[in-house]
Amino acid sequence: MNARKYIQKNKYSSGRKNYGAFSFVEIMVAIVLISIGLIPLFSLFVSTTSDVSNTIDEVLATTYANELIDSIIAHKFVDIPSSVAYSEVQTLAGSPFFDKIIANLTPCSSEFRRYVEISETATTVQIPANVSPLIAERYNRIKSFKIVKIKIKYDLNGRARELNMATIVTGA
């Protein structure tokens, strides 16, 4: 027994076996399980990024359409052309009405194109009997109205998309 006293012990060891460490297999299993758990998380990030990009393009298209409609209806009813065939806005350059509008529009991104169509429609408004002259005048002003249709075409991740908007302009 005395001989055991003279055996030098490792000063970093407590003299008993250390079972607190992880084996290589345990570490690899943990890494695989964590990886499997992270795959849906990364997939969520990718789809969210794609959805945000789509939303940005849709908001841009809506903004371009609203800007064109606002530019047209800012003019007096009689100044708005009665008939404009469906065409791209840039091709209408040279028209006195559209020259002013095109000059003030925000330039579109390259994948966006604005289209416009304007038509005038008459209506048969029956003026009720015994109506004041003021109201009768209002009825007479809305006997015709103009329909302004706007279409924004754009490319979204390789797919052709379009946004349609329309409004009615009256002389009232």
mmCIF file with all atom_site columns, C-alpha atoms in Angstrom:
data_model
loop_
_atom_site.group_PDB
_atom_site.id
_atom_site.type_symbol
_atom_site.label_atom_id
_atom_site.label_alt_id
_atom_site.label_comp_id
_atom_site.label_asym_id
_atom_site.label_entity_id
_atom_site.label_seq_id
_atom_site.pdbx_PDB_ins_code
_atom_site.Cartn_x
_atom_site.Cartn_y
_atom_site.Cartn_z
_atom_site.occupancy
_atom_site.B_iso_or_equiv
_atom_site.pdbx_formal_charge
_atom_site.auth_seq_id
_atom_site.auth_comp_id
_atom_site.auth_asym_id
_atom_site.auth_atom_id
_atom_site.pdbx_PDB_model_num
ATOM 1   C CA . MET A 1 1   ? 0.000   0.000  0.000   1.00 0.00 ? 1   MET A CA 1
ATOM 2   C CA . ASN A 1 2   ? 2.870   2.315  0.597   1.00 0.00 ? 2   ASN A CA 1
ATOM 3   C CA . ALA A 1 3   ? 3.836   2.116  -3.027  1.00 0.00 ? 3   ALA A CA 1
ATOM 4   C CA . ARG A 1 4   ? 0.648   3.926  -4.019  1.00 0.00 ? 4   ARG A CA 1
ATOM 5   C CA . LYS A 1 5   ? 1.764   7.007  -2.181  1.00 0.00 ? 5   LYS A CA 1
ATOM 6   C CA . TYR A 1 6   ? 4.624   7.492  -4.524  1.00 0.00 ? 6   TYR A CA 1
ATOM 7   C CA . ILE A 1 7   ? 2.641   7.228  -7.768  1.00 0.00 ? 7   ILE A CA 1
ATOM 8   C CA . GLN A 1 8   ? 2.334   10.696 -9.139  1.00 0.00 ? 8   GLN A CA 1
ATOM 9   C CA . LYS A 1 9   ? -1.213  11.750 -9.944  1.00 0.00 ? 9   LYS A CA 1
ATOM 10  C CA . ASN A 1 10  ? -2.132  13.977 -12.833 1.00 0.00 ? 10  ASN A CA 1
ATOM 11  C CA . LYS A 1 11  ? -2.565  17.381 -11.289 1.00 0.00 ? 11  LYS A CA 1
ATOM 12  C CA . TYR A 1 12  ? -5.405  18.222 -13.766 1.00 0.00 ? 12  TYR A CA 1
ATOM 13  C CA . SER A 1 13  ? -7.423  15.154 -12.910 1.00 0.00 ? 13  SER A CA 1
ATOM 14  C CA . SER A 1 14  ? -9.417  14.551 -9.789  1.00 0.00 ? 14  SER A CA 1
ATOM 15  C CA . GLY A 1 15  ? -8.520  10.937 -9.930  1.00 0.00 ? 15  GLY A CA 1
ATOM 16  C CA . ARG A 1 16  ? -11.942 9.747  -11.024 1.00 0.00 ? 16  ARG A CA 1
ATOM 17  C CA . LYS A 1 17  ? -13.297 9.233  -14.531 1.00 0.00 ? 17  LYS A CA 1
ATOM 18  C CA . ASN A 1 18  ? -14.887 12.300 -16.103 1.00 0.00 ? 18  ASN A CA 1
ATOM 19  C CA . TYR A 1 19  ? -18.303 11.435 -17.543 1.00 0.00 ? 19  TYR A CA 1
ATOM 20  C CA . GLY A 1 20  ? -19.473 15.108 -17.927 1.00 0.00 ? 20  GLY A CA 1
ATOM 21  C CA . ALA A 1 21  ? -18.207 15.603 -21.507 1.00 0.00 ? 21  ALA A CA 1
ATOM 22  C CA . PHE A 1 22  ? -20.176 14.921 -24.708 1.00 0.00 ? 22  PHE A CA 1
ATOM 23  C CA . SER A 1 23  ? -19.070 12.266 -27.118 1.00 0.00 ? 23  SER A CA 1
ATOM 24  C CA . PHE A 1 24  ? -18.573 12.960 -30.812 1.00 0.00 ? 24  PHE A CA 1
ATOM 25  C CA . VAL A 1 25  ? -21.748 11.036 -31.699 1.00 0.00 ? 25  VAL A CA 1
ATOM 26  C CA . GLU A 1 26  ? -23.826 13.086 -29.262 1.00 0.00 ? 26  GLU A CA 1
ATOM 27  C CA . ILE A 1 27  ? -22.468 16.314 -30.713 1.00 0.00 ? 27  ILE A CA 1
ATOM 28  C CA . MET A 1 28  ? -23.238 15.192 -34.285 1.00 0.00 ? 28  MET A CA 1
ATOM 29  C CA . VAL A 1 29  ? -26.805 14.166 -33.346 1.00 0.00 ? 29  VAL A CA 1
ATOM 30  C CA . ALA A 1 30  ? -27.343 17.562 -31.696 1.00 0.00 ? 30  ALA A CA 1
ATOM 31  C CA . ILE A 1 31  ? -26.064 19.383 -34.805 1.00 0.00 ? 31  ILE A CA 1
ATOM 32  C CA . VAL A 1 32  ? -28.366 17.359 -37.078 1.00 0.00 ? 32  VAL A CA 1
ATOM 33  C CA . LEU A 1 33  ? -31.394 18.039 -34.856 1.00 0.00 ? 33  LEU A CA 1
ATOM 34  C CA . ILE A 1 34  ? -30.646 21.764 -34.694 1.00 0.00 ? 34  ILE A CA 1
ATOM 35  C CA . SER A 1 35  ? -30.190 21.853 -38.488 1.00 0.00 ? 35  SER A CA 1
ATOM 36  C CA . ILE A 1 36  ? -33.539 20.142 -39.037 1.00 0.00 ? 36  ILE A CA 1
ATOM 37  C CA . GLY A 1 37  ? -35.156 22.735 -36.783 1.00 0.00 ? 37  GLY A CA 1
ATOM 38  C CA . LEU A 1 38  ? -33.534 25.656 -38.612 1.00 0.00 ? 38  LEU A CA 1
ATOM 39  C CA . ILE A 1 39  ? -34.614 24.596 -42.131 1.00 0.00 ? 39  ILE A CA 1
ATOM 40  C CA . PRO A 1 40  ? -38.243 25.786 -41.658 1.00 0.00 ? 40  PRO A CA 1
ATOM 41  C CA . LEU A 1 41  ? -36.969 29.005 -40.102 1.00 0.00 ? 41  LEU A CA 1
ATOM 42  C CA . PHE A 1 42  ? -34.761 29.786 -43.109 1.00 0.00 ? 42  PHE A CA 1
ATOM 43  C CA . SER A 1 43  ? -37.615 28.823 -45.435 1.00 0.00 ? 43  SER A CA 1
ATOM 44  C CA . LEU A 1 44  ? -39.820 31.320 -43.595 1.00 0.00 ? 44  LEU A CA 1
ATOM 45  C CA . PHE A 1 45  ? -37.201 34.059 -44.061 1.00 0.00 ? 45  PHE A CA 1
ATOM 46  C CA . VAL A 1 46  ? -36.994 33.366 -47.804 1.00 0.00 ? 46  VAL A CA 1
ATOM 47  C CA . SER A 1 47  ? -40.772 33.391 -48.319 1.00 0.00 ? 47  SER A CA 1
ATOM 48  C CA . THR A 1 48  ? -41.158 36.553 -46.230 1.00 0.00 ? 48  THR A CA 1
ATOM 49  C CA . THR A 1 49  ? -38.507 38.317 -48.290 1.00 0.00 ? 49  THR A CA 1
ATOM 50  C CA . SER A 1 50  ? -40.279 37.275 -51.489 1.00 0.00 ? 50  SER A CA 1
ATOM 51  C CA . ASP A 1 51  ? -43.660 38.443 -50.160 1.00 0.00 ? 51  ASP A CA 1
ATOM 52  C CA . VAL A 1 52  ? -42.214 41.815 -49.155 1.00 0.00 ? 52  VAL A CA 1
ATOM 53  C CA . SER A 1 53  ? -40.724 42.232 -52.636 1.00 0.00 ? 53  SER A CA 1
ATOM 54  C CA . ASN A 1 54  ? -44.110 41.418 -54.236 1.00 0.00 ? 54  ASN A CA 1
ATOM 55  C CA . THR A 1 55  ? -45.858 43.895 -51.957 1.00 0.00 ? 55  THR A CA 1
ATOM 56  C CA . ILE A 1 56  ? -43.385 46.640 -52.852 1.00 0.00 ? 56  ILE A CA 1
ATOM 57  C CA . ASP A 1 57  ? -44.057 46.067 -56.572 1.00 0.00 ? 57  ASP A CA 1
ATOM 58  C CA . GLU A 1 58  ? -47.822 46.132 -56.021 1.00 0.00 ? 58  GLU A CA 1
ATOM 59  C CA . VAL A 1 59  ? -47.581 49.363 -54.022 1.00 0.00 ? 59  VAL A CA 1
ATOM 60  C CA . LEU A 1 60  ? -45.445 50.911 -56.778 1.00 0.00 ? 60  LEU A CA 1
ATOM 61  C CA . ALA A 1 61  ? -47.991 49.882 -59.426 1.00 0.00 ? 61  ALA A CA 1
ATOM 62  C CA . THR A 1 62  ? -50.826 51.369 -57.360 1.00 0.00 ? 62  THR A CA 1
ATOM 63  C CA . THR A 1 63  ? -48.870 54.582 -56.862 1.00 0.00 ? 63  THR A CA 1
ATOM 64  C CA . TYR A 1 64  ? -48.147 54.903 -60.592 1.00 0.00 ? 64  TYR A CA 1
ATOM 65  C CA . ALA A 1 65  ? -51.841 54.353 -61.407 1.00 0.00 ? 65  ALA A CA 1
ATOM 66  C CA . ASN A 1 66  ? -53.062 56.825 -58.778 1.00 0.00 ? 66  ASN A CA 1
ATOM 67  C CA . GLU A 1 67  ? -50.605 59.448 -59.964 1.00 0.00 ? 67  GLU A CA 1
ATOM 68  C CA . LEU A 1 68  ? -51.851 59.156 -63.560 1.00 0.00 ? 68  LEU A CA 1
ATOM 69  C CA . ILE A 1 69  ? -55.521 59.273 -62.530 1.00 0.00 ? 69  ILE A CA 1
ATOM 70  C CA . ASP A 1 70  ? -54.892 62.296 -60.296 1.00 0.00 ? 70  ASP A CA 1
ATOM 71  C CA . SER A 1 71  ? -53.035 64.060 -63.116 1.00 0.00 ? 71  SER A CA 1
ATOM 72  C CA . ILE A 1 72  ? -55.951 63.524 -65.503 1.00 0.00 ? 72  ILE A CA 1
ATOM 73  C CA . ILE A 1 73  ? -58.814 64.444 -63.161 1.00 0.00 ? 73  ILE A CA 1
ATOM 74  C CA . ALA A 1 74  ? -56.987 67.577 -61.999 1.00 0.00 ? 74  ALA A CA 1
ATOM 75  C CA . HIS A 1 75  ? -58.004 69.135 -65.338 1.00 0.00 ? 75  HIS A CA 1
ATOM 76  C CA . LYS A 1 76  ? -61.384 70.637 -66.108 1.00 0.00 ? 76  LYS A CA 1
ATOM 77  C CA . PHE A 1 77  ? -63.973 68.243 -67.504 1.00 0.00 ? 77  PHE A CA 1
ATOM 78  C CA . VAL A 1 78  ? -64.042 69.988 -70.887 1.00 0.00 ? 78  VAL A CA 1
ATOM 79  C CA . ASP A 1 79  ? -60.228 69.819 -71.177 1.00 0.00 ? 79  ASP A CA 1
ATOM 80  C CA . ILE A 1 80  ? -60.077 66.034 -70.758 1.00 0.00 ? 80  ILE A CA 1
ATOM 81  C CA . PRO A 1 81  ? -60.251 64.341 -74.173 1.00 0.00 ? 81  PRO A CA 1
ATOM 82  C CA . SER A 1 82  ? -63.574 62.623 -74.889 1.00 0.00 ? 82  SER A CA 1
ATOM 83  C CA . SER A 1 83  ? -61.967 59.592 -76.445 1.00 0.00 ? 83  SER A CA 1
ATOM 84  C CA . VAL A 1 84  ? -58.502 58.104 -76.068 1.00 0.00 ? 84  VAL A CA 1
ATOM 85  C CA . ALA A 1 85  ? -58.010 54.593 -77.385 1.00 0.00 ? 85  ALA A CA 1
ATOM 86  C CA . TYR A 1 86  ? -56.255 52.107 -75.107 1.00 0.00 ? 86  TYR A CA 1
ATOM 87  C CA . SER A 1 87  ? -52.571 52.938 -75.464 1.00 0.00 ? 87  SER A CA 1
ATOM 88  C CA . GLU A 1 88  ? -49.350 53.294 -73.544 1.00 0.00 ? 88  GLU A CA 1
ATOM 89  C CA . VAL A 1 89  ? -49.024 56.748 -72.007 1.00 0.00 ? 89  VAL A CA 1
ATOM 90  C CA . GLN A 1 90  ? -45.583 57.399 -73.518 1.00 0.00 ? 90  GLN A CA 1
ATOM 91  C CA . THR A 1 91  ? -47.008 56.916 -77.027 1.00 0.00 ? 91  THR A CA 1
ATOM 92  C CA . LEU A 1 92  ? -49.429 59.802 -76.410 1.00 0.00 ? 92  LEU A CA 1
ATOM 93  C CA . ALA A 1 93  ? -46.582 62.325 -76.347 1.00 0.00 ? 93  ALA A CA 1
ATOM 94  C CA . GLY A 1 94  ? -47.325 65.042 -78.865 1.00 0.00 ? 94  GLY A CA 1
ATOM 95  C CA . SER A 1 95  ? -50.910 65.448 -77.703 1.00 0.00 ? 95  SER A CA 1
ATOM 96  C CA . PRO A 1 96  ? -51.284 68.875 -76.024 1.00 0.00 ? 96  PRO A CA 1
ATOM 97  C CA . PHE A 1 97  ? -53.255 67.340 -73.144 1.00 0.00 ? 97  PHE A CA 1
ATOM 98  C CA . PHE A 1 98  ? -50.891 64.444 -72.472 1.00 0.00 ? 98  PHE A CA 1
ATOM 99  C CA . ASP A 1 99  ? -47.652 66.416 -73.000 1.00 0.00 ? 99  ASP A CA 1
ATOM 100 C CA . LYS A 1 100 ? -48.295 68.319 -69.758 1.00 0.00 ? 100 LYS A CA 1
ATOM 101 C CA . ILE A 1 101 ? -49.218 65.142 -67.917 1.00 0.00 ? 101 ILE A CA 1
ATOM 102 C CA . ILE A 1 102 ? -46.227 63.118 -69.148 1.00 0.00 ? 102 ILE A CA 1
ATOM 103 C CA . ALA A 1 103 ? -43.861 65.942 -68.217 1.00 0.00 ? 103 ALA A CA 1
ATOM 104 C CA . ASN A 1 104 ? -45.084 65.878 -64.604 1.00 0.00 ? 104 ASN A CA 1
ATOM 105 C CA . LEU A 1 105 ? -45.328 62.111 -64.052 1.00 0.00 ? 105 LEU A CA 1
ATOM 106 C CA . THR A 1 106 ? -42.780 60.309 -61.929 1.00 0.00 ? 106 THR A CA 1
ATOM 107 C CA . PRO A 1 107 ? -40.612 58.163 -64.206 1.00 0.00 ? 107 PRO A CA 1
ATOM 108 C CA . CYS A 1 108 ? -41.537 54.478 -63.904 1.00 0.00 ? 108 CYS A CA 1
ATOM 109 C CA . SER A 1 109 ? -39.039 51.745 -63.169 1.00 0.00 ? 109 SER A CA 1
ATOM 110 C CA . SER A 1 110 ? -38.069 49.850 -66.309 1.00 0.00 ? 110 SER A CA 1
ATOM 111 C CA . GLU A 1 111 ? -40.395 46.897 -65.647 1.00 0.00 ? 111 GLU A CA 1
ATOM 112 C CA . PHE A 1 112 ? -43.513 49.108 -65.269 1.00 0.00 ? 112 PHE A CA 1
ATOM 113 C CA . ARG A 1 113 ? -45.617 50.461 -68.163 1.00 0.00 ? 113 ARG A CA 1
ATOM 114 C CA . ARG A 1 114 ? -48.646 52.771 -67.894 1.00 0.00 ? 114 ARG A CA 1
ATOM 115 C CA . TYR A 1 115 ? -51.668 52.453 -70.187 1.00 0.00 ? 115 TYR A CA 1
ATOM 116 C CA . VAL A 1 116 ? -54.713 54.714 -70.405 1.00 0.00 ? 116 VAL A CA 1
ATOM 117 C CA . GLU A 1 117 ? -58.126 54.662 -72.045 1.00 0.00 ? 117 GLU A CA 1
ATOM 118 C CA . ILE A 1 118 ? -60.691 57.454 -71.865 1.00 0.00 ? 118 ILE A CA 1
ATOM 119 C CA . SER A 1 119 ? -64.259 57.293 -73.116 1.00 0.00 ? 119 SER A CA 1
ATOM 120 C CA . GLU A 1 120 ? -67.234 59.598 -72.766 1.00 0.00 ? 120 GLU A CA 1
ATOM 121 C CA . THR A 1 121 ? -70.678 58.252 -72.038 1.00 0.00 ? 121 THR A CA 1
ATOM 122 C CA . ALA A 1 122 ? -73.997 60.042 -72.013 1.00 0.00 ? 122 ALA A CA 1
ATOM 123 C CA . THR A 1 123 ? -76.701 59.265 -69.546 1.00 0.00 ? 123 THR A CA 1
ATOM 124 C CA . THR A 1 124 ? -80.384 59.959 -69.558 1.00 0.00 ? 124 THR A CA 1
ATOM 125 C CA . VAL A 1 125 ? -81.016 61.741 -66.322 1.00 0.00 ? 125 VAL A CA 1
ATOM 126 C CA . GLN A 1 126 ? -84.667 62.435 -65.650 1.00 0.00 ? 126 GLN A CA 1
ATOM 127 C CA . ILE A 1 127 ? -85.038 65.728 -63.852 1.00 0.00 ? 127 ILE A CA 1
ATOM 128 C CA . PRO A 1 128 ? -87.820 65.410 -61.291 1.00 0.00 ? 128 PRO A CA 1
ATOM 129 C CA . ALA A 1 129 ? -90.719 67.837 -61.547 1.00 0.00 ? 129 ALA A CA 1
ATOM 130 C CA . ASN A 1 130 ? -90.784 70.899 -59.310 1.00 0.00 ? 130 ASN A CA 1
ATOM 131 C CA . VAL A 1 131 ? -87.016 70.883 -58.746 1.00 0.00 ? 131 VAL A CA 1
ATOM 132 C CA . SER A 1 132 ? -85.192 74.092 -58.005 1.00 0.00 ? 132 SER A CA 1
ATOM 133 C CA . PRO A 1 133 ? -83.165 75.550 -60.891 1.00 0.00 ? 133 PRO A CA 1
ATOM 134 C CA . LEU A 1 134 ? -79.939 74.944 -58.972 1.00 0.00 ? 134 LEU A CA 1
ATOM 135 C CA . ILE A 1 135 ? -80.572 71.223 -58.723 1.00 0.00 ? 135 ILE A CA 1
ATOM 136 C CA . ALA A 1 136 ? -81.753 71.092 -62.341 1.00 0.00 ? 136 ALA A CA 1
ATOM 137 C CA . GLU A 1 137 ? -78.456 72.671 -63.394 1.00 0.00 ? 137 GLU A CA 1
ATOM 138 C CA . ARG A 1 138 ? -76.529 69.988 -61.457 1.00 0.00 ? 138 ARG A CA 1
ATOM 139 C CA . TYR A 1 139 ? -78.533 67.279 -63.209 1.00 0.00 ? 139 TYR A CA 1
ATOM 140 C CA . ASN A 1 140 ? -77.753 68.835 -66.579 1.00 0.00 ? 140 ASN A CA 1
ATOM 141 C CA . ARG A 1 141 ? -74.021 68.847 -65.826 1.00 0.00 ? 141 ARG A CA 1
ATOM 142 C CA . ILE A 1 142 ? -73.925 65.117 -65.222 1.00 0.00 ? 142 ILE A CA 1
ATOM 143 C CA . LYS A 1 143 ? -75.677 64.182 -68.440 1.00 0.00 ? 143 LYS A CA 1
ATOM 144 C CA . SER A 1 144 ? -72.317 63.018 -69.698 1.00 0.00 ? 144 SER A CA 1
ATOM 145 C CA . PHE A 1 145 ? -69.323 61.643 -67.885 1.00 0.00 ? 145 PHE A CA 1
ATOM 146 C CA . LYS A 1 146 ? -65.900 60.372 -68.819 1.00 0.00 ? 146 LYS A CA 1
ATOM 147 C CA . ILE A 1 147 ? -64.544 57.002 -67.808 1.00 0.00 ? 147 ILE A CA 1
ATOM 148 C CA . VAL A 1 148 ? -60.795 56.976 -67.230 1.00 0.00 ? 148 VAL A CA 1
ATOM 149 C CA . LYS A 1 149 ? -59.270 53.494 -67.192 1.00 0.00 ? 149 LYS A CA 1
ATOM 150 C CA . ILE A 1 150 ? -55.671 52.965 -66.154 1.00 0.00 ? 150 ILE A CA 1
ATOM 151 C CA . LYS A 1 151 ? -53.706 49.754 -66.501 1.00 0.00 ? 151 LYS A CA 1
ATOM 152 C CA . ILE A 1 152 ? -50.216 49.257 -65.102 1.00 0.00 ? 152 ILE A CA 1
ATOM 153 C CA . LYS A 1 153 ? -48.349 46.284 -66.544 1.00 0.00 ? 153 LYS A CA 1
ATOM 154 C CA . TYR A 1 154 ? -45.236 45.014 -64.824 1.00 0.00 ? 154 TYR A CA 1
ATOM 155 C CA . ASP A 1 155 ? -43.025 41.984 -64.522 1.00 0.00 ? 155 ASP A CA 1
ATOM 156 C CA . LEU A 1 156 ? -42.932 40.260 -61.129 1.00 0.00 ? 156 LEU A CA 1
ATOM 157 C CA . ASN A 1 157 ? -40.302 37.544 -60.788 1.00 0.00 ? 157 ASN A CA 1
ATOM 158 C CA . GLY A 1 158 ? -40.620 36.614 -64.449 1.00 0.00 ? 158 GLY A CA 1
ATOM 159 C CA . ARG A 1 159 ? -44.438 36.631 -64.413 1.00 0.00 ? 159 ARG A CA 1
ATOM 160 C CA . ALA A 1 160 ? -46.431 39.312 -66.224 1.00 0.00 ? 160 ALA A CA 1
ATOM 161 C CA . ARG A 1 161 ? -48.749 41.141 -63.826 1.00 0.00 ? 161 ARG A CA 1
ATOM 162 C CA . GLU A 1 162 ? -51.172 44.002 -64.258 1.00 0.00 ? 162 GLU A CA 1
ATOM 163 C CA . LEU A 1 163 ? -53.140 46.378 -62.080 1.00 0.00 ? 163 LEU A CA 1
ATOM 164 C CA . ASN A 1 164 ? -56.394 47.936 -63.314 1.00 0.00 ? 164 ASN A CA 1
ATOM 165 C CA . MET A 1 165 ? -57.972 51.118 -61.966 1.00 0.00 ? 165 MET A CA 1
ATOM 166 C CA . ALA A 1 166 ? -60.804 53.254 -63.232 1.00 0.00 ? 166 ALA A CA 1
ATOM 167 C CA . THR A 1 167 ? -62.652 56.384 -62.232 1.00 0.00 ? 167 THR A CA 1
ATOM 168 C CA . ILE A 1 168 ? -65.545 58.469 -63.483 1.00 0.00 ? 168 ILE A CA 1
ATOM 169 C CA . VAL A 1 169 ? -65.155 62.185 -64.139 1.00 0.00 ? 169 VAL A CA 1
ATOM 170 C CA . THR A 1 170 ? -68.214 64.419 -64.346 1.00 0.00 ? 170 THR A CA 1
ATOM 171 C CA . GLY A 1 171 ? -68.646 68.068 -65.121 1.00 0.00 ? 171 GLY A CA 1
ATOM 172 C CA . ALA A 1 172 ? -70.508 68.647 -61.863 1.00 0.00 ? 172 ALA A CA 1
#
